[in-house]
PDB file of C-alpha atoms in Angstrom:
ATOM      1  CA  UNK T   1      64.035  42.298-116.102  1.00 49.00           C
ATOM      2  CA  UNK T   2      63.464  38.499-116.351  1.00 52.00           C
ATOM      3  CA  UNK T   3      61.451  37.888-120.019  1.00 55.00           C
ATOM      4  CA  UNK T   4      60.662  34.179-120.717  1.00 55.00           C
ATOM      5  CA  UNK T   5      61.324  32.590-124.059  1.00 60.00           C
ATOM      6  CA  UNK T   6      58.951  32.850-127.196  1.00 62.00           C
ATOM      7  CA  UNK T   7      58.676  29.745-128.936  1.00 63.00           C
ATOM      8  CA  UNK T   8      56.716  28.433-132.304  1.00 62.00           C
ATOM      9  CA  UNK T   9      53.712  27.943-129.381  1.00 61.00           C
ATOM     10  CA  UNK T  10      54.063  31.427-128.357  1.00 64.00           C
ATOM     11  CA  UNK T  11      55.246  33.876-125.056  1.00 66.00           C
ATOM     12  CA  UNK T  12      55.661  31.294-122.493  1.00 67.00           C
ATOM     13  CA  UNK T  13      54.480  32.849-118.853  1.00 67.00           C
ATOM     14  CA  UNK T  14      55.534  34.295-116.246  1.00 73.00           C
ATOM     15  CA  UNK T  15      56.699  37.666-117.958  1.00 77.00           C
ATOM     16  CA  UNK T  16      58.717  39.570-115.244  1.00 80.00           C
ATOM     17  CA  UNK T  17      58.950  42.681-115.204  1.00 83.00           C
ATOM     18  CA  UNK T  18      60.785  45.578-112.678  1.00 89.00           C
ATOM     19  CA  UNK T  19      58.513  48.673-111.113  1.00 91.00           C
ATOM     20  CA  UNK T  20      57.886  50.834-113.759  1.00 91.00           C
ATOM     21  CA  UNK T  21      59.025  48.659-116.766  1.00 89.00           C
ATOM     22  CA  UNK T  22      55.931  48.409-118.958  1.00 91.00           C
ATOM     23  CA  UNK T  23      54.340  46.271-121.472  1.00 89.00           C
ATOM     24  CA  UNK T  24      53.871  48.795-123.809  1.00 90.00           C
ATOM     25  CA  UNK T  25      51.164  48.183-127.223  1.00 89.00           C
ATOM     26  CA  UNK T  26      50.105  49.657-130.439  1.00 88.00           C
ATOM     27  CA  UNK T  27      52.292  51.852-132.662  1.00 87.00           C
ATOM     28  CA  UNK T  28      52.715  54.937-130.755  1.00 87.00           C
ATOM     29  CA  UNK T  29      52.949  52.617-127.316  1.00 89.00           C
ATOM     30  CA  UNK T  30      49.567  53.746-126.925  1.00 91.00           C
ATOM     31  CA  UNK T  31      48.630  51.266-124.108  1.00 93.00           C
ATOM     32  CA  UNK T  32      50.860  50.418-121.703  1.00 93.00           C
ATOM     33  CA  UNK T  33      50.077  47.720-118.728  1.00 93.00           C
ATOM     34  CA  UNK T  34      52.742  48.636-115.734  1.00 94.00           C
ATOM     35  CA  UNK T  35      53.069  48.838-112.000  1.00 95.00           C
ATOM     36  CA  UNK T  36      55.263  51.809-110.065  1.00 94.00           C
ATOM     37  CA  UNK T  37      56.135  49.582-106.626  1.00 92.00           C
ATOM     38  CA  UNK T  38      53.118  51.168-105.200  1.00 95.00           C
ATOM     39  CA  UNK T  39      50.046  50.944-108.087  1.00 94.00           C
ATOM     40  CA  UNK T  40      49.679  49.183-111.181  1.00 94.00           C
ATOM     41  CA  UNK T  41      48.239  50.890-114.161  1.00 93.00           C
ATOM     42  CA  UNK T  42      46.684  50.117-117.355  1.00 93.00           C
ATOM     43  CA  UNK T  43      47.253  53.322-119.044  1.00 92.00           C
ATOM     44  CA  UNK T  44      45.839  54.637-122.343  1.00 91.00           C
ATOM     45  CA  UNK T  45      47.439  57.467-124.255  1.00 88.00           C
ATOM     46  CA  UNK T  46      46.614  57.414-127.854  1.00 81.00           C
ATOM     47  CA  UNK T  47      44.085  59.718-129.519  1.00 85.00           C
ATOM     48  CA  UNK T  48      41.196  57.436-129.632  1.00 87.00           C
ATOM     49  CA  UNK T  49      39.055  56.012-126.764  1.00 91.00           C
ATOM     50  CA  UNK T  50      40.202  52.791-124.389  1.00 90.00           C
ATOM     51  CA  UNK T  51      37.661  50.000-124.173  1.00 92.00           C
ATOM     52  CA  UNK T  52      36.754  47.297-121.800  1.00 91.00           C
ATOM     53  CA  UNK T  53      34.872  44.930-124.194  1.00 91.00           C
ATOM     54  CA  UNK T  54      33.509  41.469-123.961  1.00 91.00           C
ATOM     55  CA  UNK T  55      33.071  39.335-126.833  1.00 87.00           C
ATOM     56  CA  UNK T  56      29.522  38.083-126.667  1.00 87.00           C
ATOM     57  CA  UNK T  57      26.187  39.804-125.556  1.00 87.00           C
ATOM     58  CA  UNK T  58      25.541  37.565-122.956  1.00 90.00           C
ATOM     59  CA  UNK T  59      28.702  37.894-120.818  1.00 93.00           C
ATOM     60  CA  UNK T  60      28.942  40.008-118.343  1.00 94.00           C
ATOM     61  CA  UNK T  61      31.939  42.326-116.889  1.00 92.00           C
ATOM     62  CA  UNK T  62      33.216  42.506-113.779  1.00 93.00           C
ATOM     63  CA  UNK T  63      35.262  44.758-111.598  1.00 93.00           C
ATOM     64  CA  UNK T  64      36.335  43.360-107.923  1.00 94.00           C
ATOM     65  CA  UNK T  65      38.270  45.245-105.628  1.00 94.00           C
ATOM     66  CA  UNK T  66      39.439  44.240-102.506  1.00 94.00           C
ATOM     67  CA  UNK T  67      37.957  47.544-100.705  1.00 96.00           C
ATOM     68  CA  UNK T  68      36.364  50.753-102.863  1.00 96.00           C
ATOM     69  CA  UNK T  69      35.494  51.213-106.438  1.00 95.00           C
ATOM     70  CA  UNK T  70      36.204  54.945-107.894  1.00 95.00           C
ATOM     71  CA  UNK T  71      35.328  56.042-111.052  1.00 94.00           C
ATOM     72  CA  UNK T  72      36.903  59.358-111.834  1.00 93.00           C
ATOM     73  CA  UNK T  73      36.451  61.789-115.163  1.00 91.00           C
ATOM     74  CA  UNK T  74      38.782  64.489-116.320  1.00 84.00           C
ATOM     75  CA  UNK T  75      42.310  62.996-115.697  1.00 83.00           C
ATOM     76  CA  UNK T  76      41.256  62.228-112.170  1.00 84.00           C
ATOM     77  CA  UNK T  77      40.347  65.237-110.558  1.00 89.00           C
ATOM     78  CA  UNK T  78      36.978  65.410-110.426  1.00 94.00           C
ATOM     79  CA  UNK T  79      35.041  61.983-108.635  1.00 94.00           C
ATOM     80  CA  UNK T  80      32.216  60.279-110.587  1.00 95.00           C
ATOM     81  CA  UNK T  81      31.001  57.397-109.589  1.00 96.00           C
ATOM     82  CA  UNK T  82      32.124  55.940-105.554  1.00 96.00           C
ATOM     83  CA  UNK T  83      31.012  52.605-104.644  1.00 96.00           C
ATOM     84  CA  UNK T  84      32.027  52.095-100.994  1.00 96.00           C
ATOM     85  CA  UNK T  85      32.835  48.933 -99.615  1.00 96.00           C
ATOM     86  CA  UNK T  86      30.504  48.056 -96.859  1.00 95.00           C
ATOM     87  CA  UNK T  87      28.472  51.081 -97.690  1.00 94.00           C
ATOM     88  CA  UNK T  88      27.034  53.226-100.558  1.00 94.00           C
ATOM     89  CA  UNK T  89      27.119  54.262-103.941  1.00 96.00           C
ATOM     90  CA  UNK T  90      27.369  57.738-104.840  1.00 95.00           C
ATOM     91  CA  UNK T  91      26.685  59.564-107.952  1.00 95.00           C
ATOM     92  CA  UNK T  92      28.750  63.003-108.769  1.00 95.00           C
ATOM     93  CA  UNK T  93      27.851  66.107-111.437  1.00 93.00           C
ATOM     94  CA  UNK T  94      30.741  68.174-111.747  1.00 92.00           C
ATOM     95  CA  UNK T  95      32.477  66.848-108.707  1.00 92.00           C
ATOM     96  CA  UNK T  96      29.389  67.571-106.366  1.00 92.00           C
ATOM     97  CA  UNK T  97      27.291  65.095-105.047  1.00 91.00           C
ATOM     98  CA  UNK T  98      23.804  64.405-106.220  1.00 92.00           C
ATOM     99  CA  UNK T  99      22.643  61.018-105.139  1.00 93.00           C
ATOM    100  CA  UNK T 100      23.355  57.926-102.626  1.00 93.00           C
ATOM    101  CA  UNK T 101      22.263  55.286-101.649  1.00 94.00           C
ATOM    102  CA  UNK T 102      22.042  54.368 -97.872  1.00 90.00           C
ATOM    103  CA  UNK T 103      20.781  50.887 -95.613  1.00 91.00           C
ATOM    104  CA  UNK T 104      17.363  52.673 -95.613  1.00 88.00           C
ATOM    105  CA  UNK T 105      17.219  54.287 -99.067  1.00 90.00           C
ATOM    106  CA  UNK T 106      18.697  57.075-100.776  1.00 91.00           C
ATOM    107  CA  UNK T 107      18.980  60.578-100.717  1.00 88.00           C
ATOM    108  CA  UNK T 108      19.310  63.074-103.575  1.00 89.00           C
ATOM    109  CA  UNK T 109      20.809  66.562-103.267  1.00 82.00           C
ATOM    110  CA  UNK T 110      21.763  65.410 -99.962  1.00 76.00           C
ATOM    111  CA  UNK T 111      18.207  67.429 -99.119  1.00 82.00           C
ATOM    112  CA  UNK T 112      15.606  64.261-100.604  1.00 88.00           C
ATOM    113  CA  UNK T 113      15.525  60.844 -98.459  1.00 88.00           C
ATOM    114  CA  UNK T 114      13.932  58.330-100.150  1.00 88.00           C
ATOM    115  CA  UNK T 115      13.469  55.841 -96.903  1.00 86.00           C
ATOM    116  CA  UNK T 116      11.501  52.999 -95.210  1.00 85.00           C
ATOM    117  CA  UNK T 117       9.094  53.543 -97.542  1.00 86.00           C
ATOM    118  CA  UNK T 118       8.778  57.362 -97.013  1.00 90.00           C
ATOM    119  CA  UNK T 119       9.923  60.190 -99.249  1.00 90.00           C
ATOM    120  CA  UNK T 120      11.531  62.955 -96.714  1.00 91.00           C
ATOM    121  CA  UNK T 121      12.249  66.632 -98.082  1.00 91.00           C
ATOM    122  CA  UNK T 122      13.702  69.197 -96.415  1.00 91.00           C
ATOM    123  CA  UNK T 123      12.027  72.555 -94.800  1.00 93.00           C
ATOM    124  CA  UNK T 124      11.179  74.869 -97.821  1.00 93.00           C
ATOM    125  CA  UNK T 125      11.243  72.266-100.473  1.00 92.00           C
ATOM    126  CA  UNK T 126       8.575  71.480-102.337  1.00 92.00           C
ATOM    127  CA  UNK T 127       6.472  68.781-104.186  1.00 92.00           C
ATOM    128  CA  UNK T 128       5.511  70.329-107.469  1.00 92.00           C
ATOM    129  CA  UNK T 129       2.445  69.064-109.441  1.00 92.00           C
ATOM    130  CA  UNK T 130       1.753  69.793-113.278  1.00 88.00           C
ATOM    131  CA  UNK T 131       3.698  71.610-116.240  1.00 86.00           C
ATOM    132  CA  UNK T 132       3.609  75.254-114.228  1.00 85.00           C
ATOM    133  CA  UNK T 133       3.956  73.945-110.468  1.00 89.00           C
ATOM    134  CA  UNK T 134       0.319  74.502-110.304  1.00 90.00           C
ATOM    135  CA  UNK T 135       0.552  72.235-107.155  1.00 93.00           C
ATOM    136  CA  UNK T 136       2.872  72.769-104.204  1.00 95.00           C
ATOM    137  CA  UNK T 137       3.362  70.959-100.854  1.00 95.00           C
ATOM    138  CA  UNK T 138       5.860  72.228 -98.310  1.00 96.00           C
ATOM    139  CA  UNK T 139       6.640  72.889 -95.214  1.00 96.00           C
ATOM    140  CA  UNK T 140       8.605  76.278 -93.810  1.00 95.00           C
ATOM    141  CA  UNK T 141       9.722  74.523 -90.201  1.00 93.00           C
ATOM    142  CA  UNK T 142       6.286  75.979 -88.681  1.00 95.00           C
ATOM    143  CA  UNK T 143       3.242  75.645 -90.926  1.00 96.00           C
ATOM    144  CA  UNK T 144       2.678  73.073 -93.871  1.00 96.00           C
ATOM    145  CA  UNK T 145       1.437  74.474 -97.436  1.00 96.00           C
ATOM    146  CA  UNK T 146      -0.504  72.967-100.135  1.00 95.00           C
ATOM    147  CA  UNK T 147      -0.434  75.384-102.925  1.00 93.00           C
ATOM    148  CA  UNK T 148      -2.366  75.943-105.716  1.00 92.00           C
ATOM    149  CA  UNK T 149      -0.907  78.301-107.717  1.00 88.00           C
ATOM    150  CA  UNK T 150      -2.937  78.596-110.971  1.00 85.00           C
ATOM    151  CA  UNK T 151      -4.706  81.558-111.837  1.00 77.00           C
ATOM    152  CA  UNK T 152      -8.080  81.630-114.358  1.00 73.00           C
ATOM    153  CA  UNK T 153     -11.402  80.458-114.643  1.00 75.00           C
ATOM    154  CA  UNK T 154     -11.632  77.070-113.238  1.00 72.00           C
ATOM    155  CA  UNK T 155      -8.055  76.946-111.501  1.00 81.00           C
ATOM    156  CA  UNK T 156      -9.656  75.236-108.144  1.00 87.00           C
ATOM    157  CA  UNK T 157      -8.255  73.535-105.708  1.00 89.00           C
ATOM    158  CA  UNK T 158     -10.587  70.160-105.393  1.00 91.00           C
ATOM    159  CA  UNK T 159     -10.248  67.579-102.447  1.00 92.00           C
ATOM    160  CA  UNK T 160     -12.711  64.267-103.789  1.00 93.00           C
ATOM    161  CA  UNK T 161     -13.784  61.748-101.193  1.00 94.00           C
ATOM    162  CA  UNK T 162     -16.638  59.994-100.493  1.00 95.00           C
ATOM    163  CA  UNK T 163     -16.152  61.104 -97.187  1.00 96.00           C
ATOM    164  CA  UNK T 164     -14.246  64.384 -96.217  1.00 96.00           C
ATOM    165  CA  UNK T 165     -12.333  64.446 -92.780  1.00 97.00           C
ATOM    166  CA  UNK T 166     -10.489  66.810 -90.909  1.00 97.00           C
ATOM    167  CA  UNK T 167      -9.445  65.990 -87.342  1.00 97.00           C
ATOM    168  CA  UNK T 168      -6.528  67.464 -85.329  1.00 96.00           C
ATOM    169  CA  UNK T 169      -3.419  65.679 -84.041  1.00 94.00           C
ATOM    170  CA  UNK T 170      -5.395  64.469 -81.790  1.00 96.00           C
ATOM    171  CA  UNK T 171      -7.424  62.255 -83.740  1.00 97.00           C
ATOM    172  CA  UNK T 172     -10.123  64.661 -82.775  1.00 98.00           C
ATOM    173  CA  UNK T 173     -13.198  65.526 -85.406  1.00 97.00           C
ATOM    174  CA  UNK T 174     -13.398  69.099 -87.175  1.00 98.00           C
ATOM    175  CA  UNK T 175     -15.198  69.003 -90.268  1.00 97.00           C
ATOM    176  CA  UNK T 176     -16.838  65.539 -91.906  1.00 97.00           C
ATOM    177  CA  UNK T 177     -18.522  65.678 -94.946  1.00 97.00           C
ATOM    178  CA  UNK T 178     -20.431  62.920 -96.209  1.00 96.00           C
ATOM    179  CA  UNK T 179     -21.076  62.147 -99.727  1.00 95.00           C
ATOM    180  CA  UNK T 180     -24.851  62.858-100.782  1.00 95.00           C
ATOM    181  CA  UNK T 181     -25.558  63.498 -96.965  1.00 95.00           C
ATOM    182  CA  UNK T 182     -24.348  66.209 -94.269  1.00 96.00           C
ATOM    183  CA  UNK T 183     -21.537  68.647 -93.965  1.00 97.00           C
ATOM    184  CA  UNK T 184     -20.552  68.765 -90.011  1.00 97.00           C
ATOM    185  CA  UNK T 185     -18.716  71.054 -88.024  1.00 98.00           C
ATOM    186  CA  UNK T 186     -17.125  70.157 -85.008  1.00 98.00           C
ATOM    187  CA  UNK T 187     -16.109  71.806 -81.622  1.00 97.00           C
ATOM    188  CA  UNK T 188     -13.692  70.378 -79.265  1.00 97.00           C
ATOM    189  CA  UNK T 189     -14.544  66.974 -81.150  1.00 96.00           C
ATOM    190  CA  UNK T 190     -18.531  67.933 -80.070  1.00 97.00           C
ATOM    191  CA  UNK T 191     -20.848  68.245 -83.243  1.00 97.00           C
ATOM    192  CA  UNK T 192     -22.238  71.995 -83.233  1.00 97.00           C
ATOM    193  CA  UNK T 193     -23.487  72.333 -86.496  1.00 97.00           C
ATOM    194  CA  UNK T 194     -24.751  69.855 -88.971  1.00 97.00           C
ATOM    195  CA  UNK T 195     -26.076  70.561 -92.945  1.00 97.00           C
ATOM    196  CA  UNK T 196     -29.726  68.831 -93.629  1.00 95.00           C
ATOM    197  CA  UNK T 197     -32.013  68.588 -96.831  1.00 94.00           C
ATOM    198  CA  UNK T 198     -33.984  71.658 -95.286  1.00 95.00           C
ATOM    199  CA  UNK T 199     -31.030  73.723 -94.290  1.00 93.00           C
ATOM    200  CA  UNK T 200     -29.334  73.162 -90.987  1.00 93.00           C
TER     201      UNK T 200
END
């Protein structure tokens, strides 16, 4: 080990130390700064916390690494936080994956994009609407759902437009309803049956 001298202006640098040799701080050697020939460590082993702290409010802390960034709770074994270099950042709960982020969006459960400006679920999960679910949109793989689940006096399912459309994936007319006006039906895009003041 190669230490410099400490003079009345203090430890004079470089400090040079073998793999494994560490600087070692706090009563109990709580901290200790050291590198193995293969990683370097700063290791905490007292009974309190170990901060990273600036000293003002308006600076800010960085880390830089030269690839990934892991952040990893309960002595290492379980992952945290990932950020990938040239790629995401994922978010952990109890080691399993719950959200990341990808060039398009994100995803959540790994079953919820978030992407181009679209919100994709998978088949059999739903959109719920209001304290209960009262309102549920799905689709099973074959059929899409809107749900409205609510039971009672007044639990109604209301669609409000001025003007009420159905057409097929065609673009082809069904139903139109028109506010104040007629109520159309519709077949093979041919009106067949059409709502009037008088009746129809």
């Amino acid at each position: 080990m190669a230490l410099t001298k400490i003079d009345d202006r203090g430890l004079k640098t470089p400090i040079d130390l073998l793999d494994s040799e560490a600087i070692r701080l706090g009563t109990g050697n709580d901290l200790q700064l050291y590198a193995n020939g293969s990683n370097s460590y700063i290791q905490h082993s007292g009974d309190g916390d170990f901060y990273v702290q600036t000293g003002q409010t308006d600076e800010d802390l960085y880390l830089i690494a030269g690839s990934s960034v892991f952040i990893k709770p309960t002595g290492g074994a379980d992952h945290g936080i990932k950020v990938l270099k040239n790629g995401g950042v994922e978010l952990y709960y109890d080691n399993s994956k719950k959200f990341n982020t990808m060039s398009s969006g994100v995803t959540v459960h790994g079953d919820i994009d978030i992407a181009n400006g679209s919100v994709y679920l998978r088949d059999n999960y739903k959109l719920r609407c209001g304290t209960g679910d009262d309102l549920q949109i799905y689709s099973n793989g074959t059929a899409g759902y809107i749900d409205h689940v609510t039971t009672g006096t007044g639990a109604d399912l209301i669609l409000r437009s001025k003007t009420f459309v159905v057409r097929n994936l065609s673009d082809e007319n069904m139903i139109i309803g028109n506010e104040n006006g007629s109520v159309n039906l519709y077949y093979d895009n041919s009106k067949k049956l059409e709502t009037a003041s008088w009746g129809t």
